[in-house]
């Protein structure tokens, strides 16, 4: 028997998690292995539960769900990230995909659309709610042009938006000023930005989307261990 698709659900609203879990678990081949109320809670659960897909909101306290995709791409490359959000803004979609998300579904979409998205992402594909692919085209998708930011580059962009100097950023990163300068250069190339002033403007304009909890310290992403929701029998690990 083929094991079910194991989902780690990340959303700061319990009612949303309850509704999504009930709908997903009505589908025989999908199970919710665990739940987290924040990006920080999701990391230890990912270690413990080995999900196939992380289904995450974007706007949450302390850390953006957008950057969860970047963290999972680095720490859990086998786990695929699917965004479930109320925001249909092109920049949110573009940033999520650029940092590694494999799909983006709107919260007002029919439940069947979410099921289809999970199936597509689990099979190695991508999925976007109708209309969002056009937004990506209009915004000039970073993902399709292979200009995605690494977690380090996202951190540097956040610090640039705060007006920090290269020396300050180097101290925060525990690296050299030369390395910071290299990160800035890579950022300008990937974002197709000319000059430091333009990079600063971009960073400030997109500060909400470039917020990266990694820059607050090595333990910033780890909240107290979350209590995993009890998995039903068909969601038992290794079944």
mmCIF file of C-alpha atoms in Angstrom, residues 30 36 65 69 71 74 78 84 98-99 103 109 116 123 130 158 168 177 192 195 199 211 216:
data_model
loop_
_atom_site.group_PDB
_atom_site.id
_atom_site.type_symbol
_atom_site.label_atom_id
_atom_site.label_comp_id
_atom_site.label_asym_id
_atom_site.label_seq_id
_atom_site.Cartn_x
_atom_site.Cartn_y
_atom_site.Cartn_z
ATOM 1 C CA UNK A 30 -3.135 12.678 2.553
ATOM 2 C CA UNK A 36 3.042 24.401 14.059
ATOM 3 C CA UNK A 65 6.467 31.956 5.950
ATOM 4 C CA UNK A 69 10.917 27.986 1.982
ATOM 5 C CA UNK A 71 15.310 27.559 5.301
ATOM 6 C CA UNK A 74 18.840 24.534 2.880
ATOM 7 C CA UNK A 78 13.786 16.628 0.359
ATOM 8 C CA UNK A 84 -1.413 28.669 1.412
ATOM 9 C CA UNK A 98 12.303 32.665 -5.656
ATOM 10 C CA UNK A 99 13.112 31.271 -2.205
ATOM 11 C CA UNK A 103 3.412 26.197 -5.277
ATOM 12 C CA UNK A 109 -9.719 28.540 -3.391
ATOM 13 C CA UNK A 116 -4.579 18.987 -6.503
ATOM 14 C CA UNK A 123 4.943 14.346 -7.640
ATOM 15 C CA UNK A 130 -5.578 30.168 -11.415
ATOM 16 C CA UNK A 158 17.170 42.798 5.222
ATOM 17 C CA UNK A 168 28.027 46.085 10.884
ATOM 18 C CA UNK A 177 33.605 42.918 5.051
ATOM 19 C CA UNK A 192 19.221 43.223 -11.903
ATOM 20 C CA UNK A 195 24.382 50.611 -7.907
ATOM 21 C CA UNK A 199 19.869 48.236 -3.928
ATOM 22 C CA UNK A 211 12.557 40.045 6.565
ATOM 23 C CA UNK A 216 18.653 37.694 14.654
#
